[in-house]
């Protein structure tokens, strides 16, 4: 197997995600805020996938010992640099998660729930307990639980699969579609930071991080068919969990619109 065969195998899930009816439901500022308040969990847990890969593929402990593969080491450190300390719209350094929170605040979305959730994670020191204790939609819980189960299992190629095919590989297309809707539907809302965040992701993921992540998968799997099969399985599951997240957001938007009538 190789990257091309994985892409062919997950084509059905990718198409379902990219053609999801959620995009058409984001029609008002309230819809946008609802979207952001749920999607933010995917922005947050993505950083844990990234740091898990850095932990597995580079040396983050002392005494320092050179990790096995210099090429993979370079790839993950390059992605970490941009995701954890990129330049904001006003030239400051922030992680993409922090940029997303600022963008949410700028357009009036509520960040209290995600902040409370993270505070609970710090308090419990157990992500699975925090997920279970939360009042999040079951699909969002399932989405988060899947991410951290993959991390807990500790197989670098599986973590990379969830990171690459469930996230990085799709972000340019997904965010381009969302961005078009935002620009068309919300001209009077302050979306400068949000649009900058999306455009930054499109730029990085399409031109740099996407190809880097694909190369990382190839380096990790090499000619090991078992690893390639596990990558295929995790990739499909990751996409199904993302579709479930989109279903949950769509359900919340529809429910909120119904309550306003």
CSV table of C-alpha atoms in Angstrom, one decimal:
chain,number,residue,atom,x,y,z
A,1,UNK,CA,0.0,0.0,0.0
A,2,UNK,CA,0.9,3.7,-0.3
A,3,UNK,CA,-0.5,7.2,0.1
A,4,UNK,CA,-2.4,6.9,-3.2
A,5,UNK,CA,-4.1,3.7,-2.2
A,6,UNK,CA,-5.1,5.2,1.2
A,7,UNK,CA,-6.6,8.2,-0.6
A,8,UNK,CA,-8.6,5.9,-2.8
A,9,UNK,CA,-9.8,3.8,0.1
A,10,UNK,CA,-11.1,6.8,2.1
A,11,UNK,CA,-12.6,8.6,-0.9
A,12,UNK,CA,-16.2,7.8,0.2
A,13,UNK,CA,-15.7,9.3,3.7
A,14,UNK,CA,-13.9,12.4,2.3
A,15,UNK,CA,-16.7,13.0,-0.2
A,16,UNK,CA,-19.3,12.7,2.5
A,17,UNK,CA,-17.5,15.2,4.6
A,18,UNK,CA,-16.8,17.7,1.9
A,19,UNK,CA,-20.4,17.5,0.6
A,20,UNK,CA,-22.0,17.6,4.1
A,21,UNK,CA,-25.2,19.5,4.4
A,22,UNK,CA,-23.9,21.4,7.4
A,23,UNK,CA,-22.3,24.0,5.1
A,24,UNK,CA,-25.7,25.1,3.8
A,25,UNK,CA,-27.0,25.4,7.3
A,26,UNK,CA,-24.6,28.2,8.4
A,27,UNK,CA,-26.8,31.1,7.2
A,28,UNK,CA,-26.8,33.6,10.1
A,29,UNK,CA,-24.4,35.1,12.6
A,30,UNK,CA,-26.0,32.8,15.3
A,31,UNK,CA,-25.4,29.8,13.1
A,32,UNK,CA,-21.8,30.8,12.7
A,33,UNK,CA,-21.3,31.2,16.4
A,34,UNK,CA,-22.9,27.8,17.0
A,35,UNK,CA,-20.5,26.3,14.5
A,36,UNK,CA,-17.4,27.8,16.1
A,37,UNK,CA,-18.5,26.9,19.6
A,38,UNK,CA,-18.5,23.2,18.7
A,39,UNK,CA,-15.7,23.1,16.0
A,40,UNK,CA,-13.3,24.6,18.5
A,41,UNK,CA,-12.9,21.2,20.2
A,42,UNK,CA,-11.4,19.8,16.9
A,43,UNK,CA,-9.0,22.8,16.8
A,44,UNK,CA,-8.0,22.0,20.4
A,45,UNK,CA,-7.5,18.3,20.2
A,46,UNK,CA,-5.6,18.6,17.0
A,47,UNK,CA,-2.8,20.2,19.1
A,48,UNK,CA,-2.6,17.1,21.2
A,49,UNK,CA,-2.2,14.9,18.1
A,50,UNK,CA,0.5,17.2,17.0
A,51,UNK,CA,2.4,17.1,20.4
A,52,UNK,CA,2.0,13.3,20.6
A,53,UNK,CA,3.7,13.0,17.3
A,54,UNK,CA,6.5,15.4,18.4
A,55,UNK,CA,6.9,13.3,21.5
A,56,UNK,CA,7.1,10.1,19.5
A,57,UNK,CA,9.2,11.3,16.6
A,58,UNK,CA,11.7,13.7,18.2
A,59,UNK,CA,13.5,13.8,21.5
A,60,UNK,CA,11.6,16.0,24.1
A,61,UNK,CA,13.3,14.7,27.2
A,62,UNK,CA,16.8,15.0,28.8
A,63,UNK,CA,19.4,13.8,28.3
A,64,UNK,CA,18.8,14.4,24.6
A,65,UNK,CA,19.3,11.5,22.2
A,66,UNK,CA,18.9,11.9,18.5
A,67,UNK,CA,15.7,10.4,17.2
A,68,UNK,CA,15.8,7.6,14.6
A,69,UNK,CA,14.7,9.5,11.5
A,70,UNK,CA,16.1,13.0,10.8
A,71,UNK,CA,13.7,13.6,8.0
A,72,UNK,CA,10.6,12.8,10.0
A,73,UNK,CA,12.1,14.8,12.9
A,74,UNK,CA,12.3,17.8,10.7
A,75,UNK,CA,8.8,17.4,9.3
A,76,UNK,CA,7.1,17.3,12.6
A,77,UNK,CA,9.1,20.1,14.1
A,78,UNK,CA,8.3,22.3,11.1
A,79,UNK,CA,4.6,21.7,11.6
A,80,UNK,CA,4.8,22.3,15.4
A,81,UNK,CA,6.6,25.6,14.9
A,82,UNK,CA,3.8,27.0,12.8
A,83,UNK,CA,0.9,25.5,14.7
A,84,UNK,CA,2.1,26.4,18.2
A,85,UNK,CA,3.7,29.8,17.5
A,86,UNK,CA,2.4,31.4,14.3
A,87,UNK,CA,2.1,35.1,13.6
A,88,UNK,CA,-1.3,36.6,14.3
A,89,UNK,CA,-3.1,39.2,12.2
A,90,UNK,CA,-1.4,41.9,14.3
A,91,UNK,CA,2.0,40.3,14.2
A,92,UNK,CA,2.1,38.6,17.6
A,93,UNK,CA,3.0,35.0,18.3
A,94,UNK,CA,0.1,32.6,19.2
A,95,UNK,CA,-0.9,29.0,18.7
A,96,UNK,CA,-3.6,28.4,16.1
A,97,UNK,CA,-5.9,27.4,18.9
A,98,UNK,CA,-5.4,30.7,20.7
A,99,UNK,CA,-5.9,32.5,17.4
A,100,UNK,CA,-9.2,30.6,17.0
A,101,UNK,CA,-10.4,31.6,20.5
A,102,UNK,CA,-9.6,35.3,19.7
A,103,UNK,CA,-11.5,35.0,16.4
A,104,UNK,CA,-14.5,33.5,18.3
A,105,UNK,CA,-14.5,36.4,20.7
A,106,UNK,CA,-14.2,39.0,17.9
A,107,UNK,CA,-17.4,37.7,16.2
A,108,UNK,CA,-19.4,37.2,19.5
A,109,UNK,CA,-19.1,33.4,19.9
A,110,UNK,CA,-19.0,32.0,23.5
A,111,UNK,CA,-15.7,30.6,24.7
A,112,UNK,CA,-16.8,29.8,28.2
A,113,UNK,CA,-17.6,26.1,27.6
A,114,UNK,CA,-14.3,25.2,25.9
A,115,UNK,CA,-12.4,27.2,28.6
A,116,UNK,CA,-14.3,25.4,31.4
A,117,UNK,CA,-13.7,22.0,29.7
A,118,UNK,CA,-9.9,22.7,29.5
A,119,UNK,CA,-10.0,23.8,33.2
A,120,UNK,CA,-11.6,20.5,34.0
A,121,UNK,CA,-8.9,18.6,32.1
A,122,UNK,CA,-6.3,20.4,34.2
A,123,UNK,CA,-8.2,19.6,37.4
A,124,UNK,CA,-8.9,15.9,36.7
A,125,UNK,CA,-5.5,15.2,35.0
A,126,UNK,CA,-7.5,12.6,33.0
A,127,UNK,CA,-8.9,13.6,29.6
A,128,UNK,CA,-11.3,10.6,29.5
A,129,UNK,CA,-12.8,11.5,32.8
A,130,UNK,CA,-13.3,15.1,31.6
A,131,UNK,CA,-14.9,14.0,28.4
A,132,UNK,CA,-17.3,11.8,30.3
A,133,UNK,CA,-18.1,14.5,32.9
A,134,UNK,CA,-18.8,17.1,30.3
A,135,UNK,CA,-22.3,18.0,28.9
A,136,UNK,CA,-21.0,18.0,25.3
A,137,UNK,CA,-23.0,16.5,22.5
A,138,UNK,CA,-22.4,12.7,22.4
A,139,UNK,CA,-20.8,13.0,18.9
A,140,UNK,CA,-18.3,15.6,20.2
A,141,UNK,CA,-17.5,13.3,23.1
A,142,UNK,CA,-17.0,10.4,20.7
A,143,UNK,CA,-14.8,12.6,18.5
A,144,UNK,CA,-12.6,13.6,21.4
A,145,UNK,CA,-12.5,10.1,22.9
A,146,UNK,CA,-11.3,8.7,19.6
A,147,UNK,CA,-8.5,11.2,19.3
A,148,UNK,CA,-7.2,10.5,22.8
A,149,UNK,CA,-7.6,6.7,22.5
A,150,UNK,CA,-5.4,6.8,19.4
A,151,UNK,CA,-2.8,8.9,21.3
A,152,UNK,CA,-3.0,6.5,24.3
A,153,UNK,CA,-2.3,3.5,22.1
A,154,UNK,CA,0.9,5.2,21.2
A,155,UNK,CA,1.5,3.9,17.6
A,156,UNK,CA,3.2,6.8,15.7
A,157,UNK,CA,1.8,5.8,12.3
A,158,UNK,CA,-1.8,5.6,13.7
A,159,UNK,CA,-1.4,9.0,15.4
A,160,UNK,CA,0.0,10.4,12.1
A,161,UNK,CA,-3.0,8.9,10.2
A,162,UNK,CA,-5.5,10.6,12.5
A,163,UNK,CA,-3.5,13.8,12.2
A,164,UNK,CA,-3.0,13.6,8.4
A,165,UNK,CA,-6.1,12.1,6.8
A,166,UNK,CA,-8.6,13.1,9.4
A,167,UNK,CA,-7.4,16.7,9.7
A,168,UNK,CA,-4.5,18.2,7.8
A,169,UNK,CA,-5.3,16.7,4.4
A,170,UNK,CA,-8.9,18.0,4.6
A,171,UNK,CA,-8.5,21.4,6.1
A,172,UNK,CA,-7.8,23.4,2.9
A,173,UNK,CA,-10.9,22.2,1.1
A,174,UNK,CA,-13.2,22.3,4.2
A,175,UNK,CA,-12.1,25.7,5.2
A,176,UNK,CA,-12.3,27.1,1.7
A,177,UNK,CA,-15.9,26.1,1.6
A,178,UNK,CA,-16.7,27.5,5.0
A,179,UNK,CA,-14.9,30.7,4.2
A,180,UNK,CA,-16.9,31.3,1.1
A,181,UNK,CA,-20.1,31.0,3.2
A,182,UNK,CA,-18.8,33.4,5.8
A,183,UNK,CA,-17.8,36.1,3.4
A,184,UNK,CA,-21.1,35.8,1.6
A,185,UNK,CA,-23.4,35.6,4.6
A,186,UNK,CA,-21.9,37.8,7.3
A,187,UNK,CA,-20.5,41.0,5.7
A,188,UNK,CA,-21.4,43.1,8.8
A,189,UNK,CA,-19.8,40.8,11.4
A,190,UNK,CA,-16.2,41.3,12.4
A,191,UNK,CA,-14.6,38.3,10.8
A,192,UNK,CA,-11.1,39.6,10.1
A,193,UNK,CA,-9.4,37.3,12.6
A,194,UNK,CA,-11.5,34.3,11.6
A,195,UNK,CA,-10.9,34.8,7.9
A,196,UNK,CA,-7.1,35.3,8.6
A,197,UNK,CA,-7.2,32.0,10.6
A,198,UNK,CA,-8.8,30.1,7.8
A,199,UNK,CA,-6.7,31.7,5.1
A,200,UNK,CA,-3.6,30.9,7.1
A,201,UNK,CA,-4.6,27.3,7.4
A,202,UNK,CA,-5.4,27.1,3.7
A,203,UNK,CA,-1.9,28.5,2.9
A,204,UNK,CA,0.0,26.3,5.3
A,205,UNK,CA,-1.9,23.1,4.8
A,206,UNK,CA,-2.2,23.2,1.0
A,207,UNK,CA,1.4,24.3,0.3
A,208,UNK,CA,3.4,23.0,3.3
A,209,UNK,CA,1.8,20.9,6.0
A,210,UNK,CA,-0.3,18.7,3.8
A,211,UNK,CA,2.6,17.4,1.7
A,212,UNK,CA,4.8,17.2,4.8
A,213,UNK,CA,2.2,15.1,6.7
A,214,UNK,CA,1.9,12.7,3.7
A,215,UNK,CA,5.7,12.3,3.6
A,216,UNK,CA,5.7,11.6,7.3
A,217,UNK,CA,3.2,8.8,6.8
A,218,UNK,CA,5.3,7.2,4.1
A,219,UNK,CA,8.5,7.5,6.3
A,220,UNK,CA,6.7,5.8,9.2
A,221,UNK,CA,5.1,3.0,7.3
A,222,UNK,CA,7.8,2.3,4.7
A,223,UNK,CA,7.1,-1.2,3.3
A,224,UNK,CA,5.3,-2.5,6.3
A,225,UNK,CA,1.8,-3.7,5.1
A,226,UNK,CA,0.5,-4.1,8.7
A,227,UNK,CA,1.2,-0.4,9.4
A,228,UNK,CA,-0.4,0.6,6.1
A,229,UNK,CA,-3.5,-1.3,6.9
A,230,UNK,CA,-3.7,0.3,10.4
A,231,UNK,CA,-3.3,3.7,8.8
A,232,UNK,CA,-6.2,2.9,6.5
A,233,UNK,CA,-8.4,1.8,9.4
A,234,UNK,CA,-7.6,4.8,11.6
A,235,UNK,CA,-8.0,7.2,8.7
A,236,UNK,CA,-11.5,5.9,7.9
A,237,UNK,CA,-12.5,6.1,11.6
A,238,UNK,CA,-11.1,9.6,12.0
A,239,UNK,CA,-13.2,10.7,9.0
A,240,UNK,CA,-16.3,9.0,10.4
A,241,UNK,CA,-15.8,10.8,13.7
A,242,UNK,CA,-15.4,14.1,11.9
A,243,UNK,CA,-18.6,13.5,10.0
A,244,UNK,CA,-20.2,12.7,13.3
A,245,UNK,CA,-18.9,16.1,14.6
A,246,UNK,CA,-20.4,17.8,11.6
A,247,UNK,CA,-23.7,16.0,12.2
A,248,UNK,CA,-23.7,17.3,15.8
A,249,UNK,CA,-23.1,20.9,14.8
A,250,UNK,CA,-25.8,20.7,12.1
A,251,UNK,CA,-28.2,19.3,14.7
A,252,UNK,CA,-27.4,22.1,17.1
A,253,UNK,CA,-27.9,24.8,14.5
A,254,UNK,CA,-31.2,23.3,13.3
A,255,UNK,CA,-32.4,23.0,16.9
A,256,UNK,CA,-31.4,26.5,17.8
A,257,UNK,CA,-33.2,27.9,14.7
A,258,UNK,CA,-36.4,26.0,15.6
A,259,UNK,CA,-36.3,27.4,19.1
A,260,UNK,CA,-36.1,30.9,17.8
A,261,UNK,CA,-39.2,30.5,15.6
